[in-house]
mmCIF file of C-alpha atoms in Angstrom:
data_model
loop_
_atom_site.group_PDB
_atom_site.id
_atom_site.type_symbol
_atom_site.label_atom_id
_atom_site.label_comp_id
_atom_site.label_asym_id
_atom_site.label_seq_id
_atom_site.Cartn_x
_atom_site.Cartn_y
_atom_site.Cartn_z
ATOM 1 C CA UNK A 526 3.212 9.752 -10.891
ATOM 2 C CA UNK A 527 0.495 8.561 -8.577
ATOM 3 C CA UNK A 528 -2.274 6.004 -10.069
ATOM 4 C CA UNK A 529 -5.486 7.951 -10.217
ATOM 5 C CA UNK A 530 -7.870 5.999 -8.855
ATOM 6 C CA UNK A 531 -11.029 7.154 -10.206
ATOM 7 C CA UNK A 532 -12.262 8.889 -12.974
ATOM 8 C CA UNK A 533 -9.685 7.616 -15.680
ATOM 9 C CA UNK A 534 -11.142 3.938 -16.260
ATOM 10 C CA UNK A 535 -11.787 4.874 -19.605
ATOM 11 C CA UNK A 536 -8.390 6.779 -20.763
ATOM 12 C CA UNK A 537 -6.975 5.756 -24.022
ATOM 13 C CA UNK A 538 -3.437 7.101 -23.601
ATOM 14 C CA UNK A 539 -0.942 5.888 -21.128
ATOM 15 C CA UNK A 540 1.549 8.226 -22.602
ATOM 16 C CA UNK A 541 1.694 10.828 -24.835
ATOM 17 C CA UNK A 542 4.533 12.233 -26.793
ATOM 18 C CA UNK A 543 5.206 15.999 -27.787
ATOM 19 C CA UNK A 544 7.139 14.570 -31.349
ATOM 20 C CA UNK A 545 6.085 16.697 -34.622
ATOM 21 C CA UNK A 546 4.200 14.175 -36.657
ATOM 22 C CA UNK A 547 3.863 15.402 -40.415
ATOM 23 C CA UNK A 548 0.379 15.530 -41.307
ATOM 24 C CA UNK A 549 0.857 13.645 -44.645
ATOM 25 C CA UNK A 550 0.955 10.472 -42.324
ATOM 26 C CA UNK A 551 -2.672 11.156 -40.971
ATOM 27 C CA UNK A 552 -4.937 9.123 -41.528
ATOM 28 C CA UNK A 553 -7.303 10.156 -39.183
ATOM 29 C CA UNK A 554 -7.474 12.270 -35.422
ATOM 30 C CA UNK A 555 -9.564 11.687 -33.591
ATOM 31 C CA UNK A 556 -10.336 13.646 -30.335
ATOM 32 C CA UNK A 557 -11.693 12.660 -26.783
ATOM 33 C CA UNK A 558 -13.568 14.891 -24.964
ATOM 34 C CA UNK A 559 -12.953 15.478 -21.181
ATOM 35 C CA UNK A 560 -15.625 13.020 -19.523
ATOM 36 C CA UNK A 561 -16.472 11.507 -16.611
ATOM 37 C CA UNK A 562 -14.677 8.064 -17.512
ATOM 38 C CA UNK A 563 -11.547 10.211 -18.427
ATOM 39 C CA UNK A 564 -11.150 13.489 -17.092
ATOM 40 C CA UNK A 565 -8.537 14.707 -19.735
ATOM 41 C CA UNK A 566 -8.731 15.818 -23.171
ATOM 42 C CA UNK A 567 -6.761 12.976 -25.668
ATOM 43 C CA UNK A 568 -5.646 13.566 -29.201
ATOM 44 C CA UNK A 569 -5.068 10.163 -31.311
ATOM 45 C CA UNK A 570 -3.480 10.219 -34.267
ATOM 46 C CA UNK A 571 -4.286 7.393 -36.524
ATOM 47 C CA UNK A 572 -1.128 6.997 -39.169
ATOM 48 C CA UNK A 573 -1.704 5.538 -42.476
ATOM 49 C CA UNK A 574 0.489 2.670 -41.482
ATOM 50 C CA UNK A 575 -2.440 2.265 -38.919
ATOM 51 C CA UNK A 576 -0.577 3.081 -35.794
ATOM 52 C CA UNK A 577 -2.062 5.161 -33.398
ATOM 53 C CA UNK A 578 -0.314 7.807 -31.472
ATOM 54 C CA UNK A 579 -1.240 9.710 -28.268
ATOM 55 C CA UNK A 580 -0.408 12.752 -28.589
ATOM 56 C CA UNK A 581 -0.067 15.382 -26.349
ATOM 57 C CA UNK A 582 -2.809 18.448 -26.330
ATOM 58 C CA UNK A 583 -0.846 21.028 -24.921
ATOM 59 C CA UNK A 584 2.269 20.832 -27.233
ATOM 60 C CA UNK A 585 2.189 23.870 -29.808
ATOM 61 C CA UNK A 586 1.927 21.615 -32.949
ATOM 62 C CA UNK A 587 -1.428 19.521 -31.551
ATOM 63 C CA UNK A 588 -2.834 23.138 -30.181
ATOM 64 C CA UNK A 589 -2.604 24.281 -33.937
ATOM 65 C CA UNK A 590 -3.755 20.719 -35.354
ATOM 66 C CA UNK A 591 -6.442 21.231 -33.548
ATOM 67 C CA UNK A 592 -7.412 24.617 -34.510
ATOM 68 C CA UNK A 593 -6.433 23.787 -37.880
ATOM 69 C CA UNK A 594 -8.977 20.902 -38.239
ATOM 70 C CA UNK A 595 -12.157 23.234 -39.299
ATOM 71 C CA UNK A 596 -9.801 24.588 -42.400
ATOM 72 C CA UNK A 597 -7.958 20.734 -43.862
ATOM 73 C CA UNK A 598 -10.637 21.109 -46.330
ATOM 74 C CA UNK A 599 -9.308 23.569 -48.031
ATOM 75 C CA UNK A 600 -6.237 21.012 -49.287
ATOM 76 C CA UNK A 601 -9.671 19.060 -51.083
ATOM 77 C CA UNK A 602 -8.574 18.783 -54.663
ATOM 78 C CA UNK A 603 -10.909 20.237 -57.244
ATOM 79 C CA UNK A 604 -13.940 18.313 -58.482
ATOM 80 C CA UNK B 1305 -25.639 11.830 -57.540
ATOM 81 C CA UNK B 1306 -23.082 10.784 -59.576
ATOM 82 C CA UNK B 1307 -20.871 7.420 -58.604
ATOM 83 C CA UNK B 1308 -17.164 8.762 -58.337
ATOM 84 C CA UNK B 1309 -15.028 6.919 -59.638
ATOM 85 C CA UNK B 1310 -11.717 7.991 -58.389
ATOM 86 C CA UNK B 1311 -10.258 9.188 -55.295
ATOM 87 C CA UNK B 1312 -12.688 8.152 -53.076
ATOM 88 C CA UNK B 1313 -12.140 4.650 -52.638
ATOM 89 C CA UNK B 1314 -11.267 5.082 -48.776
ATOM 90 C CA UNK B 1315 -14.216 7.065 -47.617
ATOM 91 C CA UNK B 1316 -15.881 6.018 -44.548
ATOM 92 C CA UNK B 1317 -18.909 8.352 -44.754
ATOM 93 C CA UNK B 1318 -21.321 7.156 -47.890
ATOM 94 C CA UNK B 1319 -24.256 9.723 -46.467
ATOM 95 C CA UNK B 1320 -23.731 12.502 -43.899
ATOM 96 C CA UNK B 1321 -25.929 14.541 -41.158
ATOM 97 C CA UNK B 1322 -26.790 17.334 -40.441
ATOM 98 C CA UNK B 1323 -28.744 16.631 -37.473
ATOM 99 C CA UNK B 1324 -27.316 18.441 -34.663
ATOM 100 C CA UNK B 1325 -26.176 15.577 -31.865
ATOM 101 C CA UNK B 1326 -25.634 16.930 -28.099
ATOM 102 C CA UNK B 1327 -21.753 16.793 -27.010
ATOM 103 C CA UNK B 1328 -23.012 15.231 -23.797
ATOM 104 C CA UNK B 1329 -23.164 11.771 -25.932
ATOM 105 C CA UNK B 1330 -19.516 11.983 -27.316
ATOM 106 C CA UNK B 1331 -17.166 9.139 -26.852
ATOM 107 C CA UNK B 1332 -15.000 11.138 -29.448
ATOM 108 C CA UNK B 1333 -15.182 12.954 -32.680
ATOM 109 C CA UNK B 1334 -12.479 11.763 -35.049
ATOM 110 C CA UNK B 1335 -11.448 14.318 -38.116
ATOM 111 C CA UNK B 1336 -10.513 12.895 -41.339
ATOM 112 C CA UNK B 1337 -8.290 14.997 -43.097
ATOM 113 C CA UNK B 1338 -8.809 15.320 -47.436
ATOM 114 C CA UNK B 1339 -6.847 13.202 -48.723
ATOM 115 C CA UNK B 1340 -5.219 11.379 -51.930
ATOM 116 C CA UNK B 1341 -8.191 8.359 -51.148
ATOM 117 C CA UNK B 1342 -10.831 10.479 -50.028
ATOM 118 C CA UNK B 1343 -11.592 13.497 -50.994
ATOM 119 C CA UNK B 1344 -13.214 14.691 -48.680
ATOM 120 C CA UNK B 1345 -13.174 16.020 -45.402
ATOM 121 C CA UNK B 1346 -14.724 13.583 -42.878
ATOM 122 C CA UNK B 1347 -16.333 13.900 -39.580
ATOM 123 C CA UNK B 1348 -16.906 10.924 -37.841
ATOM 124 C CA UNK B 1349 -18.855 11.063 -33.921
ATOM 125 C CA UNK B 1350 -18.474 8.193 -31.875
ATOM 126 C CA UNK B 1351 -21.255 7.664 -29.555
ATOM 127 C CA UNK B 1352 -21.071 6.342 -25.637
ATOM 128 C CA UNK B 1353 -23.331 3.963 -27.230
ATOM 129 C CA UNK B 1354 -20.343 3.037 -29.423
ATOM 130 C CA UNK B 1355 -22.527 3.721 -32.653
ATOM 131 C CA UNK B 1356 -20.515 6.156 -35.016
ATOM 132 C CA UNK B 1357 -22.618 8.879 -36.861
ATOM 133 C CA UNK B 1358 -20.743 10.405 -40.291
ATOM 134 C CA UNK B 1359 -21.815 14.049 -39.842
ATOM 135 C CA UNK B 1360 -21.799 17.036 -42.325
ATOM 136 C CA UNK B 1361 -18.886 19.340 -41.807
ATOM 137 C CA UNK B 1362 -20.560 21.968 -43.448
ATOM 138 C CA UNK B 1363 -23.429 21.932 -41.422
ATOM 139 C CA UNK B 1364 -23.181 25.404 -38.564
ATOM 140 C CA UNK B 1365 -22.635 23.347 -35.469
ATOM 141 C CA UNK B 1366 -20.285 20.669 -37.098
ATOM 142 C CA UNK B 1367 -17.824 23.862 -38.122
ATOM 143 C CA UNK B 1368 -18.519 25.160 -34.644
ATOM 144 C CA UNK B 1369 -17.898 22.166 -32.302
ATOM 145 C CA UNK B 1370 -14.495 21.974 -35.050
ATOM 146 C CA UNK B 1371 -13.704 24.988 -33.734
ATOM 147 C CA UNK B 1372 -14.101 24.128 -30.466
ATOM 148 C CA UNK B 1373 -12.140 21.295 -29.887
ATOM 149 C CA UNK B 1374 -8.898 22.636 -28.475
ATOM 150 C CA UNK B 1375 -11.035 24.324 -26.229
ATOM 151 C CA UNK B 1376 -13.099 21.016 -24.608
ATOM 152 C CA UNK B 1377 -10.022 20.720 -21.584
ATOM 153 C CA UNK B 1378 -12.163 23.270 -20.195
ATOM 154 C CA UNK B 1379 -14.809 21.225 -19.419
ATOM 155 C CA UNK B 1380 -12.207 18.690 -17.337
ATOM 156 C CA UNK B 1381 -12.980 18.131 -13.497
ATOM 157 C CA UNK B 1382 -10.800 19.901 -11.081
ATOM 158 C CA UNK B 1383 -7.757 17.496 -9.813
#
Protein backbone atom coordinates (compact mmCIF):
# COMPACT_ATOMS: atom_id res chain seq x y z
CA UNK A 1 0.00 0.00 0.00
CA UNK A 2 1.30 3.51 -0.41
CA UNK A 3 2.35 5.54 2.93
CA UNK A 4 -0.21 8.26 3.33
CA UNK A 5 1.48 11.11 3.92
CA UNK A 6 -0.82 13.33 5.63
CA UNK A 7 -3.72 13.17 7.57
CA UNK A 8 -3.00 9.77 9.45
CA UNK A 9 -0.28 11.07 12.08
CA UNK A 10 -2.55 10.18 14.65
CA UNK A 11 -3.88 6.50 13.55
CA UNK A 12 -3.87 3.91 16.18
CA UNK A 13 -4.06 0.81 13.99
CA UNK A 14 -1.44 -0.33 11.61
CA UNK A 15 -3.50 -3.35 10.90
CA UNK A 16 -6.64 -4.58 11.53
CA UNK A 17 -7.96 -8.07 11.50
CA UNK A 18 -11.54 -9.33 10.41
CA UNK A 19 -11.16 -12.49 13.29
CA UNK A 20 -14.56 -13.05 15.41
CA UNK A 21 -13.53 -12.05 18.87
CA UNK A 22 -16.14 -13.41 21.53
CA UNK A 23 -17.43 -10.64 23.44
CA UNK A 24 -16.90 -12.37 26.86
CA UNK A 25 -13.16 -11.28 26.33
CA UNK A 26 -14.12 -7.47 26.19
CA UNK A 27 -13.06 -5.54 28.36
CA UNK A 28 -13.65 -2.47 26.81
CA UNK A 29 -14.15 -0.85 22.83
CA UNK A 30 -13.43 1.84 22.33
CA UNK A 31 -14.12 3.80 19.05
CA UNK A 32 -12.21 6.59 17.05
CA UNK A 33 -13.96 8.91 15.22
CA UNK A 34 -12.90 9.92 11.63
CA UNK A 35 -10.71 13.19 12.31
CA UNK A 36 -8.45 15.28 10.89
CA UNK A 37 -5.29 13.48 12.53
CA UNK A 38 -6.81 10.13 11.22
CA UNK A 39 -9.13 10.14 8.52
CA UNK A 40 -10.60 6.58 9.22
CA UNK A 41 -12.95 5.24 11.62
CA UNK A 42 -10.89 2.58 14.25
CA UNK A 43 -12.50 0.04 16.49
CA UNK A 44 -10.13 -1.16 19.54
CA UNK A 45 -10.92 -3.85 21.38
CA UNK A 46 -9.45 -3.90 24.78
CA UNK A 47 -9.35 -7.85 26.02
CA UNK A 48 -9.45 -8.64 29.59
CA UNK A 49 -5.98 -10.02 29.28
CA UNK A 50 -5.34 -6.27 28.39
CA UNK A 51 -4.44 -6.68 24.79
CA UNK A 52 -5.74 -4.46 22.42
CA UNK A 53 -6.95 -5.39 19.04
CA UNK A 54 -7.65 -3.31 15.88
CA UNK A 55 -10.29 -4.39 14.50
CA UNK A 56 -11.70 -3.91 11.36
CA UNK A 57 -15.09 -1.61 10.95
CA UNK A 58 -16.39 -2.95 7.95
CA UNK A 59 -16.35 -6.73 8.84
CA UNK A 60 -20.06 -7.94 9.63
CA UNK A 61 -19.31 -8.89 13.31
CA UNK A 62 -17.71 -5.13 14.28
CA UNK A 63 -20.75 -3.51 12.04
CA UNK A 64 -23.15 -5.37 14.54
CA UNK A 65 -20.78 -4.71 17.70
CA UNK A 66 -21.19 -1.55 16.93
CA UNK A 67 -24.82 -1.29 16.56
CA UNK A 68 -25.12 -3.54 19.36
CA UNK A 69 -23.29 -1.22 21.84
CA UNK A 70 -26.54 1.07 22.79
CA UNK A 71 -28.37 -2.46 23.91
CA UNK A 72 -25.04 -4.50 26.17
CA UNK A 73 -26.96 -3.15 28.98
CA UNK A 74 -29.48 -5.22 28.82
CA UNK A 75 -26.95 -8.37 29.90
CA UNK A 76 -26.71 -5.90 33.47
CA UNK A 77 -27.56 -8.39 36.14
CA UNK A 78 -30.40 -7.46 38.45
CA UNK A 79 -29.88 -5.12 41.39
CA UNK B 1 -26.52 6.25 47.65
CA UNK B 2 -25.76 3.15 48.88
CA UNK B 3 -21.85 1.77 48.80
CA UNK B 4 -22.06 -1.56 46.67
CA UNK B 5 -20.40 -3.92 47.80
CA UNK B 6 -20.09 -6.46 45.13
CA UNK B 7 -19.64 -6.54 41.53
CA UNK B 8 -18.45 -3.34 41.03
CA UNK B 9 -15.02 -3.44 42.04
CA UNK B 10 -13.73 -2.62 38.36
CA UNK B 11 -15.76 0.41 37.57
CA UNK B 12 -14.05 3.28 36.10
CA UNK B 13 -16.94 5.78 36.30
CA UNK B 14 -17.64 6.71 40.26
CA UNK B 15 -20.09 9.81 38.99
CA UNK B 16 -21.47 10.25 35.45
CA UNK B 17 -22.77 13.27 33.07
CA UNK B 18 -25.20 14.18 31.54
CA UNK B 19 -23.91 17.24 30.10
CA UNK B 20 -24.11 17.03 26.48
CA UNK B 21 -20.22 17.36 25.05
CA UNK B 22 -19.86 18.37 21.16
CA UNK B 23 -18.39 15.33 18.95
CA UNK B 24 -16.08 17.92 17.45
CA UNK B 25 -13.84 17.37 20.80
CA UNK B 26 -13.68 13.48 20.56
CA UNK B 27 -10.40 11.72 20.61
CA UNK B 28 -12.66 8.54 21.09
CA UNK B 29 -15.56 7.23 23.00
CA UNK B 30 -14.75 3.86 24.52
CA UNK B 31 -17.95 1.47 25.54
CA UNK B 32 -17.69 -0.64 28.50
CA UNK B 33 -19.71 -3.53 28.22
CA UNK B 34 -21.77 -4.91 31.83
CA UNK B 35 -19.90 -7.10 33.13
CA UNK B 36 -19.11 -9.81 36.01
CA UNK B 37 -16.82 -6.61 37.76
CA UNK B 38 -18.92 -3.88 36.83
CA UNK B 39 -22.16 -3.79 36.55
CA UNK B 40 -22.74 -1.41 34.69
CA UNK B 41 -22.66 -0.15 31.39
CA UNK B 42 -19.90 2.47 30.95
CA UNK B 43 -19.31 5.30 28.66
CA UNK B 44 -16.12 6.74 28.76
CA UNK B 45 -15.22 10.15 26.16
CA UNK B 46 -11.78 10.84 25.62
CA UNK B 47 -11.09 14.37 24.94
CA UNK B 48 -8.37 15.94 22.24
CA UNK B 49 -7.40 17.46 25.41
CA UNK B 50 -6.69 13.89 26.57
CA UNK B 51 -9.05 14.45 29.69
CA UNK B 52 -11.65 11.49 29.84
CA UNK B 53 -15.29 12.44 30.89
CA UNK B 54 -17.51 9.20 32.36
CA UNK B 55 -20.85 10.14 30.75
CA UNK B 56 -24.46 8.89 31.46
CA UNK B 57 -25.62 6.33 28.97
CA UNK B 58 -29.00 6.99 29.74
CA UNK B 59 -28.88 10.44 29.11
CA UNK B 60 -30.83 11.21 25.12
CA UNK B 61 -27.68 12.15 23.30
CA UNK B 62 -25.35 9.50 25.00
CA UNK B 63 -28.00 6.65 23.55
CA UNK B 64 -28.00 8.67 20.36
CA UNK B 65 -24.29 9.28 19.55
CA UNK B 66 -24.35 5.05 20.69
CA UNK B 67 -26.35 4.71 17.98
CA UNK B 68 -24.44 6.50 15.82
CA UNK B 69 -21.22 5.15 15.91
CA UNK B 70 -21.10 2.73 13.01
CA UNK B 71 -22.26 5.51 11.16
CA UNK B 72 -19.18 8.26 12.03
CA UNK B 73 -17.03 6.77 8.59
CA UNK B 74 -19.29 9.14 7.07
CA UNK B 75 -17.80 11.99 8.28
CA UNK B 76 -14.12 10.67 6.78
CA UNK B 77 -12.34 13.03 4.14
CA UNK B 78 -12.48 11.97 0.59
CA UNK B 79 -9.13 9.90 -0.46
Amino acid sequence: ALLEANGNLSCRCAKTTATFIHPSKYESVEVRPVGSSCRRLEVVIKLKSLERVCVDPNAPWVKKLLQDLPKLRKKAAPP
